[in-house]
Amino acid sequence: MVIGLNTGASGRWQLKQWTLEGFEKLIIMLLEKTDATILLYGGWLERERNEYLAQIHPRRVVNTGSDNSLRQFFGLVSLCDIFITGDTLALHAAIALKKKVIAFFGPTSSAEIDSYNGQITKITARLDCLVCYKQRCDFDPNCMNSITPEQLYRTILATAETIPGKRIS
């Protein structure tokens, strides 16, 4: 099983991007409890973040690079069985490539993105301020640090069960 983690969201939206700590804990859980390979995606703003995360286990966590062309990026996304991302260009790329997607939403509306007959599983925090469309936030906890690695891990396992011929163990 190949799991893609898009760790970025551009500089415009602070909270379309999940936390570094969340990604780190999720990767460790996946490495300890499954045989999955993890591919890291992001742009130039995520270069250092993805280099750091790739060092957790250099054989099973692969940094796909941060300066890929759009064509290269789509090609790299096509390698995934499950793609995890915020509400970003990467979400739309994974949808177009018919990948199973787990998408987390905070300041933007999950209702504005179709589920494409179950292709997308949406994760949202349980906060009253969701869908605020603010570019910055001073709430604590905020929408993205309210999403837990355990929540995403359980969703990955459930999503993996829906992919014919693929197993996560």
Short mmCIF file of C-alpha atoms in Angstrom, two decimals, residues 50-136:
data_model
loop_
_atom_site.label_atom_id
_atom_site.label_comp_id
_atom_site.label_asym_id
_atom_site.label_seq_id
_atom_site.Cartn_x
_atom_site.Cartn_y
_atom_site.Cartn_z
CA ASN A 50 9.29 17.10 3.99
CA GLU A 51 13.05 16.68 4.32
CA TYR A 52 12.55 16.41 8.09
CA LEU A 53 9.67 13.93 7.80
CA ALA A 54 11.54 11.76 5.29
CA GLN A 55 14.30 11.23 7.87
CA ILE A 56 11.91 9.34 10.14
CA HIS A 57 12.51 6.22 8.02
CA PRO A 58 14.41 6.91 4.77
CA ARG A 59 13.46 3.56 3.19
CA ARG A 60 9.71 3.77 3.77
CA VAL A 61 9.14 7.54 3.76
CA VAL A 62 10.01 9.10 0.42
CA ASN A 63 10.17 12.83 -0.26
CA THR A 64 8.88 13.29 -3.83
CA GLY A 65 10.52 16.71 -4.10
CA SER A 66 9.26 20.24 -3.90
CA ASP A 67 10.06 21.62 -7.34
CA ASN A 68 8.17 19.23 -9.61
CA SER A 69 6.39 20.48 -12.71
CA LEU A 70 2.62 20.07 -12.73
CA ARG A 71 2.97 17.07 -15.05
CA GLN A 72 5.56 15.49 -12.74
CA PHE A 73 3.39 16.21 -9.70
CA PHE A 74 0.38 14.48 -11.27
CA GLY A 75 2.60 11.53 -12.21
CA LEU A 76 3.82 11.23 -8.64
CA VAL A 77 0.29 11.48 -7.21
CA SER A 78 -0.74 8.65 -9.54
CA LEU A 79 1.57 6.30 -7.58
CA CYS A 80 -0.61 6.45 -4.45
CA ASP A 81 -3.35 4.12 -3.35
CA ILE A 82 -4.59 6.64 -0.77
CA PHE A 83 -3.85 10.37 -0.86
CA ILE A 84 -4.18 12.58 2.22
CA THR A 85 -4.38 16.33 1.80
CA GLY A 86 -6.05 19.54 2.84
CA ASP A 87 -8.29 21.57 0.55
CA THR A 88 -5.56 22.26 -2.02
CA LEU A 89 -4.60 21.81 -5.66
CA ALA A 90 -3.33 18.37 -4.65
CA LEU A 91 -6.87 17.42 -3.59
CA HIS A 92 -8.14 18.20 -7.08
CA ALA A 93 -5.22 16.38 -8.71
CA ALA A 94 -5.95 13.24 -6.68
CA ILE A 95 -9.66 13.48 -7.53
CA ALA A 96 -8.86 13.79 -11.24
CA LEU A 97 -6.61 10.73 -10.99
CA LYS A 98 -9.46 8.80 -9.29
CA LYS A 99 -7.45 8.14 -6.13
CA LYS A 100 -9.01 7.36 -2.78
CA VAL A 101 -8.66 10.66 -0.94
CA ILE A 102 -8.82 11.63 2.70
CA ALA A 103 -9.21 15.39 2.84
CA PHE A 104 -9.18 17.56 5.92
CA PHE A 105 -11.01 20.86 6.00
CA GLY A 106 -10.79 23.78 8.41
CA PRO A 107 -11.28 27.34 7.24
CA THR A 108 -12.88 26.30 3.94
CA SER A 109 -16.10 24.41 3.33
CA SER A 110 -16.09 20.64 2.94
CA ALA A 111 -19.65 20.94 1.56
CA GLU A 112 -18.28 22.68 -1.53
CA ILE A 113 -16.35 19.55 -2.56
CA ASP A 114 -18.35 16.60 -3.87
CA SER A 115 -17.55 13.17 -2.44
CA TYR A 116 -17.43 11.68 -5.96
CA ASN A 117 -19.37 8.55 -4.99
CA GLY A 118 -17.24 7.84 -1.95
CA GLN A 119 -13.89 8.60 -3.54
CA ILE A 120 -13.29 11.27 -0.88
CA THR A 121 -13.55 10.91 2.88
CA LYS A 122 -13.79 14.31 4.51
CA ILE A 123 -12.31 15.07 7.93
CA THR A 124 -13.43 18.18 9.76
CA ALA A 125 -12.80 19.35 13.28
CA ARG A 126 -15.70 19.73 15.68
CA LEU A 127 -15.46 23.46 16.27
CA ASP A 128 -18.10 26.16 15.98
CA CYS A 129 -15.81 28.42 13.97
CA LEU A 130 -15.33 26.07 10.97
CA VAL A 131 -15.72 27.48 7.48
CA CYS A 132 -14.57 30.91 8.62
CA TYR A 133 -12.47 31.52 5.46
CA LYS A 134 -9.91 33.33 7.59
CA GLN A 135 -6.35 33.21 6.31
CA ARG A 136 -4.95 33.33 9.86
#
